[in-house]
Amino acid sequence: MAIAIGIDNVTRTFGTVKALERVGIKIGAGEFFTLLGSSGSGKSTLLKLIGGFDRPTTGRVLFDGQDVTDMPANRRPSNTVFQDLALFPHMTVGENVAYGLKVKGVAASERKKRVDSTLALVDLAGFAERNVNVLSGGQRQRVALARALVMEPGILLLDEPLTGLDERLRQQMRDEFGRLHQRTGSTFVLVTHNQDEALSLSDRMAIMHKGRIEQVGRPADFFANPANDFVARFVGMERVLKPERLERSGGDTVAIIAGERLVLPGARDVGEMGLLAVRPDRISLANGHAAPGSSLRATVAGRQFRGRFFDFYLELGDGQKLDAEIPVEFADAWPEPGNPVRLEFAGGALVPVPASGTAPNRDT
Amino acid sequence: MKSPGLLLALPTALIVLLLGFVPLIVILVWSFWTWDPATYWIRPEFSLAGYAAILEAGRWSVIVGSLGKAFLTAAICVVIGYPAAMAVHFLASRRTALLLMALFTIPFFTSYMIRAFSWRLVLGRNGLINGWLMDLGIVDQPLDWLLFSNFAVNVGLVASYLPFVIFPLILSMQRVEPSLLAASQDLGASFWRTFRSVLLPLTQAGIFAGFLFVFVMAAGSATEVQMLGGAAASMISVMINDVMRVVNFPLAFAISTVVLIILFGLIFIGNRLFKLTRLFEGFTW
């Protein structure tokens, strides 16, 4: 049975360092929830608190509304796939997977049945007798998953489980997580620093930074309404422009930037001092009849071939830099580096964001 | 020479050969020579008299007794040393760990004679322990068996060689990833279950290495038995010393050969069972 998790105003300090500061999240039963952040953001500390390997300095951890803050890891209905997998090197694949059941006192025949079916679930049928130390990275990953899943946990915690795998395996295991989440119906909590993983797998995710939650929401929210420029950068909008000011006009936002007016149709109101996150895939070369207020003057500073597209490095009149991703077939129309160019901004190319630090911690 | 590595290893190999292997060969060869009681000297004539003499005058029982004492000492050292190593590795901070390890080592700065002798002051009729026991009214008469007994010998041996079991144990515990213990706990195991099913099996090389160190040194010890043992107590090295008073090289070397074979056998079996060599892979101190 999937279990809902409540993180209630949790702070965890190590000496003078605040690893987590007044964090509050509610994770629904059966949800695939991702904690996304760079190293030192507190995401692993939070996962340890959920798993029961550490205790909050203040605040509570709730499973289905019940306070489990003082419950040790071995009594919690959660299981973990560790970053280094932590497979027992002195046991076979089967013994590794059976370990938790054995501890629990499940009878040998029942144990074998469940181990075999779980190994089949992770595509390792017939691997029970193998030596775990000589398996490939992907196989070891699957053993670690099976060892946790065989316990039929209400909560499965995944601590950066894809780190150290090559790109192809990473892709493959990522799909596997999605499939297993569907199959088991458990609550999955994934910790990662990889935004692709977070975006493709999560029902909802939280971006963490310096022990605080910057934003919680569905993956698409982070692009449409980033809580601040940190979040915008973290989900891949690397360039954030600082306009002279933002104005409201009807339902639209108007940016005064580099001496020109740019209308952002339907963009939200983030106040006069807001910033603009750039989506490089929505910028193109303005042709002769661009609508007024939808383009800006810039200079081409350089370009780089990226396979399916070119990255154009651009500079606005006031010296601010931005990038544009231009499909290969349109790149020829662009002027050589050093020349002026007129940029057209499609809807949503510039996303208004409040500046960092002005966004309160909030739960959605 | 084809590889420079071989050339570079040559001096080391020569030293090992000269200091280690050659004396062993001498011991082995001379143990089969003939001892002439008339001249107190040896003749290069093949003889099994040395080995036959092991079976005389209770020498065999001294060997067995010594190995027994060594076994008991090593076993006690492992039992005491394991929690001590766990305390250093798991509980102590880096600084305290260093301090604890220093405390384990400091007794070795004094002479082993003084260390053994100091136990007389603790265990003797008028010693510390008897003093306490009488003060507390637990006994009326001082306990005699505390000193000049097998008990005293074992206490002295354990105290002398305990650090030799602690260090290999710490070394083996350092090689156990903390996440393995966390994983065991995560799967529902209690502390004792994790200890039994994960920590012990993964540190068996350290246990065996520590056991072996203590066993070998205790089997070769003399001081503790001489200072703390009863009048009749003997040890292999004491016996060899006695034999060498009459320069009976073949007998002394025959005893040595037998003991060496037993020890090498133990190492060989241990290495097979516990992969002892693995303990020293990636040695990082």
XYZ file of C-alpha atoms in Angstrom:
649
model
C 0.000 0.000 0.000
C 1.329 3.376 -0.973
C 1.975 5.745 1.881
C 1.681 9.537 1.930
C 4.618 11.469 3.352
C 4.443 14.695 5.282
C 7.505 16.806 5.995
C 6.369 19.208 8.660
C 8.526 22.289 9.173
C 11.752 20.287 9.332
C 15.104 21.845 10.166
C 18.328 19.853 10.335
C 21.527 21.527 11.451
C 25.029 20.082 11.532
C 26.927 22.292 13.943
C 26.413 25.761 12.556
C 25.470 24.551 9.072
C 21.784 24.446 8.266
C 21.363 21.469 5.949
C 17.603 21.911 5.931
C 15.733 25.015 6.981
C 12.026 24.950 7.784
C 11.166 22.554 4.972
C 7.564 21.568 4.493
C 6.342 19.210 1.755
C 3.375 16.916 1.363
C 3.902 13.930 -0.914
C 0.748 12.098 -1.925
C 0.348 8.323 -1.649
C 1.443 6.702 -4.914
C 3.062 9.838 -6.228
C 6.396 9.897 -8.062
C 8.054 12.816 -6.333
C 11.533 14.147 -7.126
C 13.844 16.223 -4.993
C 15.997 18.110 -7.456
C 19.027 20.116 -6.407
C 22.760 20.486 -6.724
C 25.118 18.963 -4.183
C 24.788 20.579 -0.773
C 21.190 21.574 -1.419
C 19.926 19.319 1.375
C 18.078 16.870 -0.858
C 19.985 13.813 0.386
C 19.615 14.937 3.993
C 15.872 15.116 3.449
C 15.825 11.624 1.949
C 17.765 10.288 4.964
C 15.148 11.814 7.250
C 12.370 10.081 5.332
C 14.252 6.769 5.395
C 14.906 7.074 9.114
C 18.716 7.229 8.908
C 18.812 10.645 10.497
C 16.596 12.739 12.735
C 15.471 16.307 12.208
C 16.754 18.902 14.662
C 13.243 20.281 14.799
C 10.065 19.405 12.940
C 8.280 16.141 12.184
C 8.160 13.423 9.551
C 4.726 11.907 8.990
C 3.728 8.699 7.188
C 0.011 8.696 6.389
C -0.418 11.378 9.010
C 1.351 9.403 11.754
C 4.445 10.845 13.380
C 7.406 8.575 12.550
C 10.129 11.047 13.511
C 11.404 8.754 16.280
C 10.947 5.493 14.386
C 14.280 3.894 13.406
C 14.956 2.927 9.780
C 14.542 -0.804 10.375
C 10.929 -0.329 11.484
C 9.837 2.084 8.752
C 7.737 0.838 5.846
C 10.160 2.491 3.432
C 13.010 0.953 1.464
C 15.948 2.623 -0.178
C 18.007 2.176 -3.316
C 21.327 3.633 -2.238
C 23.540 5.794 -4.383
C 26.361 3.240 -4.275
C 23.698 0.474 -4.367
C 25.175 -1.108 -1.209
C 24.776 -4.676 -2.449
C 26.086 -7.162 0.112
C 29.298 -8.426 -1.502
C 29.303 -11.692 0.452
C 25.897 -12.758 -0.806
C 24.595 -13.947 -4.152
C 21.977 -12.004 -6.111
C 19.258 -14.199 -4.615
C 20.587 -13.850 -1.058
C 20.768 -10.081 -1.453
C 17.160 -9.889 -2.570
C 16.005 -12.385 0.064
C 17.803 -10.630 2.932
C 14.951 -8.378 4.015
C 12.409 -11.207 3.843
C 14.719 -13.449 5.847
C 15.100 -10.780 8.530
C 11.330 -10.463 8.597
C 11.013 -14.227 9.129
C 9.270 -15.106 5.858
C 9.324 -18.884 5.312
C 11.900 -20.240 2.858
C 9.422 -21.442 0.223
C 7.469 -18.186 0.230
C 10.763 -16.293 0.195
C 11.995 -18.080 -2.880
C 8.724 -17.441 -4.693
C 8.820 -13.722 -3.956
C 12.521 -13.388 -4.785
C 12.011 -15.119 -8.117
C 9.006 -13.019 -9.052
C 10.770 -9.790 -8.065
C 13.871 -10.751 -10.043
C 11.572 -11.404 -13.002
C 10.011 -7.975 -12.466
C 13.405 -6.302 -12.924
C 14.356 -8.566 -15.865
C 16.828 -10.655 -13.891
C 14.967 -13.982 -13.930
C 17.426 -16.822 -13.351
C 20.111 -14.599 -11.828
C 19.520 -15.739 -8.229
C 22.689 -17.849 -8.009
C 24.987 -15.251 -9.587
C 27.789 -13.461 -7.780
C 26.778 -9.816 -7.320
C 30.367 -8.609 -7.636
C 30.723 -9.563 -11.282
C 27.455 -8.150 -12.624
C 27.363 -5.185 -14.985
C 26.390 -1.732 -13.710
C 22.838 -2.006 -14.999
C 22.366 -5.478 -13.548
C 23.649 -4.351 -10.151
C 21.191 -1.483 -10.337
C 18.372 -3.928 -10.928
C 19.447 -6.128 -8.025
C 19.372 -3.100 -5.719
C 15.898 -2.247 -7.020
C 14.701 -5.826 -6.573
C 16.100 -5.962 -3.032
C 14.019 -2.931 -2.100
C 10.910 -3.844 -4.127
C 10.663 -7.401 -2.795
C 9.731 -5.831 0.559
C 6.666 -4.326 -1.146
C 7.489 -0.983 0.460
C 4.865 1.701 0.857
C 7.598 4.164 0.029
C 10.568 3.589 -2.250
C 13.433 6.028 -1.805
C 15.883 6.411 -4.672
C 19.108 8.205 -3.767
C 20.744 9.359 -7.021
C 20.527 5.795 -8.313
C 21.534 6.633 -11.856
C 24.782 8.386 -11.039
C 27.719 6.498 -12.466
C 25.831 4.781 -15.268
C 26.564 5.594 -18.893
C 24.005 7.571 -20.860
C 22.330 4.615 -22.582
C 21.891 2.655 -19.339
C 20.736 5.773 -17.595
C 17.981 6.144 -20.166
C 17.061 2.504 -19.847
C 16.925 2.498 -16.038
C 14.961 5.740 -16.071
C 12.262 4.054 -18.143
C 12.453 1.138 -15.740
C 11.688 3.396 -12.767
C 8.634 4.746 -14.532
C 7.429 1.242 -15.346
C 8.031 -0.058 -11.809
C 6.234 2.916 -10.336
C 3.207 2.022 -12.420
C 3.455 -1.651 -11.550
C 3.944 -1.323 -7.799
C 1.825 1.744 -7.128
C 4.195 2.692 -4.264
C 5.143 6.231 -3.409
C 8.478 6.891 -5.111
C 10.815 9.610 -3.891
C 13.773 10.237 -6.174
C 16.753 12.382 -5.292
C 18.742 13.662 -8.244
C 20.747 16.570 -9.569
C 19.778 15.723 -13.126
C 16.882 17.849 -14.362
C 16.117 15.515 -17.299
C 15.502 12.648 -14.895
C 13.315 14.819 -12.711
C 11.293 16.248 -15.583
C 10.675 12.976 -17.365
C 9.757 10.864 -14.319
C 8.071 13.049 -11.742
C 4.415 13.591 -11.069
C 5.628 16.497 -9.004
C 9.032 17.717 -7.996
C 10.714 20.123 -5.625
C 13.766 22.193 -6.416
C 16.014 22.592 -3.400
C 18.744 25.137 -2.829
C 20.825 25.740 0.291
C 18.517 23.710 2.509
C 15.333 25.386 1.330
C 12.585 24.444 -1.081
C 12.625 26.944 -3.940
C 9.555 25.600 -5.716
C 7.224 22.614 -5.651
C 4.992 21.679 -8.539
C 4.394 19.715 -11.711
C 7.366 19.656 -14.074
C 5.629 21.948 -16.580
C 5.034 24.601 -13.881
C 8.751 25.124 -13.565
C 8.939 26.328 -17.161
C 5.725 28.288 -17.251
C 6.014 29.902 -13.834
C 9.506 29.555 -12.338
C 9.430 30.819 -8.758
C 12.639 32.774 -9.235
C 15.700 33.078 -11.444
C 17.486 30.250 -9.607
C 14.712 27.843 -10.532
C 14.661 29.151 -14.090
C 18.388 28.497 -14.448
C 18.080 25.084 -12.813
C 15.500 23.804 -15.288
C 17.636 24.882 -18.214
C 16.830 28.546 -18.858
C 20.443 29.511 -18.380
C 20.131 33.140 -19.396
C 18.153 35.526 -17.228
C 17.829 39.120 -18.459
C 17.385 42.133 -16.250
C 14.986 44.584 -17.944
C 14.985 48.285 -17.090
C 11.493 47.672 -15.758
C 8.342 45.657 -16.333
C 4.960 47.298 -16.922
C 1.451 45.942 -17.050
C -0.704 46.697 -20.054
C -4.097 45.046 -20.194
C -3.498 41.325 -19.622
C 0.041 41.550 -20.908
C 3.411 42.418 -19.464
C 5.602 44.930 -21.267
C 9.331 44.788 -20.766
C 11.458 47.884 -21.250
C 14.815 46.396 -22.141
C 17.869 47.896 -23.831
C 15.851 50.972 -24.652
C 13.124 49.090 -26.541
C 9.625 47.938 -25.673
C 8.821 44.281 -25.868
C 5.283 43.003 -25.296
C 4.965 39.626 -23.561
C 1.387 38.568 -24.327
C -0.421 36.987 -21.407
C 2.725 36.855 -19.261
C 2.117 36.898 -15.496
C 2.716 39.901 -13.289
C 5.843 39.570 -11.166
C 6.190 43.213 -10.216
C 8.156 46.038 -11.723
C 11.578 44.731 -10.703
C 11.139 41.210 -12.099
C 13.607 39.402 -14.339
C 13.140 37.621 -17.645
C 14.231 34.008 -18.154
C 15.114 33.207 -21.743
C 13.906 30.143 -23.625
C 16.520 29.872 -26.383
C 14.288 27.623 -28.527
C 11.679 30.373 -28.973
C 13.912 33.046 -30.465
C 14.173 33.480 -34.204
C 15.359 35.938 -36.854
C 12.827 38.745 -37.314
C 11.727 39.107 -40.909
C 10.616 42.413 -42.411
C 7.057 42.370 -41.084
C 7.399 41.478 -37.435
C 4.654 42.830 -35.195
C 5.728 45.965 -33.330
C 6.905 45.278 -29.791
C 7.855 41.660 -30.500
C 11.480 42.104 -31.496
C 14.762 43.460 -30.155
C 18.020 44.636 -31.708
C 21.085 42.569 -30.934
C 24.548 41.708 -32.197
C 25.691 38.210 -33.119
C 28.690 37.448 -30.861
C 29.363 33.923 -32.040
C 27.873 30.586 -32.948
C 28.458 26.928 -32.299
C 27.262 23.808 -34.073
C 25.359 21.498 -31.668
C 24.173 18.711 -33.971
C 20.489 19.345 -34.568
C 20.805 23.072 -34.068
C 23.191 25.989 -33.819
C 23.702 27.948 -30.628
C 23.867 31.644 -31.486
C 25.457 33.827 -28.823
C 23.826 37.243 -28.869
C 24.335 40.560 -27.157
C 21.638 43.181 -26.611
C 22.238 46.904 -26.994
C 22.871 47.279 -23.240
C 25.466 44.486 -23.204
C 23.259 41.703 -21.725
C 23.890 38.306 -23.252
C 21.453 35.652 -24.406
C 21.449 32.533 -26.560
C 19.209 31.306 -29.340
C 18.846 27.735 -30.556
C 18.391 27.885 -34.303
C 17.557 24.748 -36.309
C 20.311 23.921 -38.789
C 18.142 24.658 -41.841
C 17.490 28.256 -40.703
C 21.021 29.031 -39.564
C 22.229 30.072 -43.028
C 19.901 33.070 -43.015
C 21.689 34.455 -39.943
C 24.423 37.087 -40.301
C 28.038 36.316 -39.529
C 29.347 37.025 -35.999
C 29.961 40.753 -35.431
C 26.898 41.857 -37.387
C 23.641 43.333 -36.048
C 20.497 41.268 -36.099
C 16.847 41.736 -35.185
C 15.449 39.038 -32.883
C 11.857 37.959 -32.828
C 10.477 36.569 -29.570
C 7.682 34.021 -29.876
C 5.107 33.733 -27.108
C 6.739 32.490 -23.909
C 10.258 33.164 -25.147
C 10.798 35.460 -22.176
C 9.321 34.223 -18.903
C 8.927 36.848 -16.158
C 10.389 35.659 -12.856
C 10.651 37.276 -9.448
C 14.266 37.809 -8.431
C 15.844 35.156 -6.134
C 15.120 35.362 -2.450
C 11.803 37.133 -2.882
C 9.889 33.894 -3.255
C 8.616 32.442 0.029
C 8.876 28.705 0.731
C 5.578 27.307 -0.196
C 3.806 24.066 -0.671
C 1.317 23.528 -3.459
C 66.979 -7.984 -18.343
C 63.630 -7.479 -19.959
C 61.660 -5.534 -17.391
C 63.077 -2.777 -15.181
C 60.509 -3.764 -12.524
C 62.291 -7.053 -11.935
C 65.613 -5.265 -11.607
C 64.176 -2.800 -9.121
C 62.670 -5.590 -7.040
C 65.971 -7.473 -6.921
C 67.495 -5.846 -3.792
C 64.274 -6.388 -1.847
C 64.033 -9.941 -3.043
C 67.658 -10.565 -2.015
C 67.049 -9.164 1.460
C 63.927 -11.271 1.924
C 65.835 -14.319 0.696
C 68.836 -13.654 2.920
C 67.018 -12.688 6.120
C 63.947 -14.832 5.795
C 64.431 -17.831 3.637
C 68.065 -18.797 4.357
C 67.649 -19.055 8.153
C 64.555 -21.195 7.652
C 66.526 -23.550 5.419
C 69.314 -23.687 8.011
C 66.760 -24.553 10.708
C 65.238 -27.246 8.547
C 68.568 -28.789 7.518
C 70.214 -28.720 10.942
C 67.190 -30.294 12.567
C 68.136 -33.504 10.715
C 71.789 -33.485 11.790
C 73.329 -35.467 14.620
C 74.105 -34.050 18.030
C 77.156 -35.467 19.801
C 76.677 -35.217 23.602
C 80.384 -35.905 24.101
C 81.552 -32.783 22.292
C 78.345 -30.743 22.614
C 78.585 -30.201 18.879
C 76.735 -31.251 15.738
C 77.827 -33.475 12.890
C 76.376 -33.362 9.380
C 75.054 -36.904 9.583
C 71.381 -37.584 8.955
C 69.479 -38.338 12.127
C 65.897 -38.185 13.397
C 67.059 -38.020 17.010
C 65.951 -34.388 17.309
C 62.412 -35.243 16.301
C 62.387 -38.348 18.475
C 63.466 -36.230 21.471
C 60.407 -34.007 21.058
C 58.352 -36.946 22.283
C 60.532 -37.270 25.403
C 60.546 -35.423 28.713
C 57.101 -33.916 28.253
C 58.303 -31.670 25.430
C 55.332 -32.571 23.269
C 52.937 -31.491 25.982
C 54.748 -28.155 26.299
C 54.237 -27.586 22.579
C 50.563 -28.476 22.789
C 50.171 -26.444 25.976
C 51.850 -23.422 24.403
C 49.662 -23.615 21.327
C 46.653 -24.013 23.612
C 47.604 -20.920 25.604
C 48.246 -19.032 22.376
C 44.861 -20.114 21.004
C 43.032 -19.032 24.132
C 44.908 -15.720 24.206
C 44.131 -15.027 20.558
C 40.466 -15.926 21.030
C 40.116 -13.659 24.082
C 41.923 -10.859 22.227
C 39.454 -11.113 19.329
C 36.465 -11.063 21.687
C 37.786 -7.996 23.552
C 39.356 -6.359 20.518
C 36.284 -6.483 18.274
C 34.121 -4.119 20.339
C 37.193 -1.958 20.942
C 37.797 -1.703 17.197
C 34.108 -0.958 16.652
C 34.289 1.843 19.193
C 37.276 3.365 17.429
C 35.852 2.980 13.949
C 32.132 3.636 14.370
C 31.693 5.714 17.492
C 34.744 7.883 17.895
C 35.356 11.097 16.015
C 38.553 11.308 14.022
C 40.405 12.930 16.906
C 39.161 10.540 19.562
C 39.934 7.626 17.276
C 43.560 8.747 17.017
C 43.694 9.246 20.769
C 42.268 5.782 21.437
C 44.694 4.142 19.048
C 47.559 5.997 20.710
C 46.354 4.703 24.091
C 46.381 1.160 22.732
C 49.951 1.619 21.556
C 51.525 3.572 24.421
C 52.045 0.520 26.696
C 54.434 -0.727 24.017
C 56.798 2.122 24.740
C 57.721 0.424 28.023
C 59.821 -2.713 28.191
C 57.860 -5.953 27.938
C 59.640 -7.084 31.099
C 58.237 -4.155 33.042
C 54.797 -4.693 31.573
C 54.776 -8.327 32.617
C 56.225 -7.483 36.011
C 53.594 -4.841 36.681
C 50.942 -7.561 36.552
C 52.614 -9.075 39.615
C 51.762 -5.897 41.478
C 48.166 -6.144 40.314
C 47.571 -9.879 40.726
C 49.859 -10.784 43.650
C 48.816 -11.806 47.193
C 49.216 -8.217 48.336
C 48.318 -6.839 44.928
C 45.634 -4.419 43.822
C 42.943 -6.965 43.031
C 43.283 -8.921 46.251
C 43.371 -5.640 48.152
C 40.077 -4.549 46.626
C 38.434 -7.918 47.079
C 39.384 -7.976 50.771
C 38.396 -4.344 51.328
C 35.012 -5.034 49.830
C 34.706 -8.121 51.992
C 34.193 -10.440 49.025
C 36.997 -12.747 50.181
C 38.646 -13.234 53.590
C 41.902 -14.685 52.353
C 43.846 -13.322 49.354
C 43.219 -15.417 46.241
C 46.316 -17.445 45.422
C 45.389 -18.503 41.936
C 45.521 -14.946 40.600
C 49.302 -14.993 40.248
C 51.776 -17.688 39.177
C 49.033 -19.546 37.355
C 47.702 -20.102 33.857
C 45.193 -17.378 34.620
C 47.970 -14.858 35.224
C 49.804 -15.987 32.090
C 46.690 -15.480 29.995
C 46.028 -12.062 31.497
C 49.609 -11.046 30.738
C 49.469 -12.419 27.192
C 46.121 -10.770 26.396
C 47.314 -7.442 27.756
C 50.534 -7.663 25.754
C 49.079 -8.556 22.406
C 45.630 -6.965 22.354
C 46.660 -4.089 20.023
C 47.779 -6.578 17.402
C 44.212 -7.708 16.982
C 42.675 -4.230 17.163
C 44.594 -2.750 14.252
C 43.754 -5.396 11.638
C 40.151 -5.253 12.823
C 39.978 -1.489 12.356
C 41.576 -1.955 8.960
C 38.940 -4.491 7.940
C 36.101 -2.353 9.289
C 37.314 0.582 7.234
C 36.769 -1.550 4.163
C 33.090 -2.095 4.972
C 31.058 0.597 3.224
C 28.814 2.366 5.769
C 25.981 2.147 3.239
C 26.009 -1.661 3.611
C 25.116 -1.328 7.279
C 22.502 1.290 6.407
C 21.082 -1.041 3.743
C 20.793 -3.865 6.244
C 18.979 -1.579 8.647
C 16.791 -0.311 5.824
C 15.726 -3.897 5.110
C 14.501 -4.278 8.670
C 17.552 -5.717 10.442
C 18.251 -4.830 14.060
C 21.733 -3.880 15.253
C 22.581 -7.456 16.235
C 21.192 -8.867 13.015
C 23.287 -6.411 10.995
C 26.298 -7.248 13.142
C 25.873 -10.979 12.608
C 24.829 -11.002 8.946
C 26.835 -8.123 7.484
C 29.620 -6.764 9.676
C 31.045 -10.058 10.991
C 31.181 -11.846 7.615
C 32.760 -8.820 5.962
C 35.444 -8.427 8.633
C 36.429 -12.085 8.913
C 39.736 -11.417 7.181
C 40.546 -8.882 9.906
C 39.417 -11.255 12.618
C 41.632 -14.003 11.250
C 44.605 -11.692 10.680
C 44.349 -10.362 14.235
C 43.885 -13.847 15.621
C 46.924 -15.047 13.727
C 49.155 -12.154 14.815
C 48.309 -12.761 18.457
C 48.491 -16.521 18.126
C 51.963 -16.447 16.568
C 53.338 -13.964 19.069
C 51.749 -15.653 22.077
C 53.047 -19.038 20.892
C 56.537 -17.567 20.766
C 56.304 -15.629 24.035
C 58.494 -16.424 27.033
C 58.479 -13.471 29.410
C 54.854 -13.685 30.500
C 55.168 -17.369 31.368
C 58.444 -16.866 33.205
C 57.230 -13.862 35.152
C 53.612 -14.784 35.796
C 53.385 -18.555 35.378
C 53.729 -21.182 38.087
C 56.971 -23.009 38.797
C 56.239 -25.823 36.368
C 54.944 -23.583 33.600
C 56.845 -23.740 30.372
C 56.484 -22.419 26.899
C 58.029 -23.429 23.573
C 60.563 -20.621 23.627
C 61.520 -21.376 27.246
C 61.993 -25.007 26.313
C 64.123 -24.132 23.291
C 66.194 -21.897 25.529
C 66.764 -24.824 27.914
C 67.742 -27.117 25.081
C 70.184 -24.556 23.729
C 72.025 -24.480 27.056
C 73.568 -27.741 25.957
C 73.842 -26.457 22.378
C 71.521 -29.181 21.113
C 70.828 -27.508 17.775
C 69.066 -30.485 16.153
C 66.491 -30.747 18.945
C 65.953 -26.978 19.148
C 65.535 -26.798 15.396
C 63.301 -29.844 15.299
C 60.966 -28.160 17.784
C 61.128 -24.982 15.709
C 60.387 -26.873 12.512
C 57.328 -28.557 13.996
C 55.992 -25.244 15.308
C 56.727 -23.500 12.012
C 54.875 -26.170 10.049
C 51.870 -25.798 12.327
C 51.912 -21.998 11.947
C 52.377 -22.058 8.180
C 49.587 -24.601 7.938
C 47.358 -22.282 9.895
C 48.191 -19.319 7.649
C 47.628 -21.404 4.537
C 44.241 -22.653 5.683
C 43.261 -19.210 6.891
C 44.180 -17.612 3.630
C 42.120 -20.167 1.781
C 39.113 -19.685 4.023
C 39.240 -15.985 4.734
C 41.102 -14.470 1.775
C 43.577 -12.876 4.151
C 45.544 -11.212 1.375
C 42.493 -9.204 0.396
C 42.717 -7.286 3.651
C 45.868 -5.589 2.485
C 44.658 -4.661 -0.985
C 44.402 -0.916 -1.363
C 46.103 -0.346 1.970
C 45.613 3.364 2.615
C 47.291 4.245 5.867
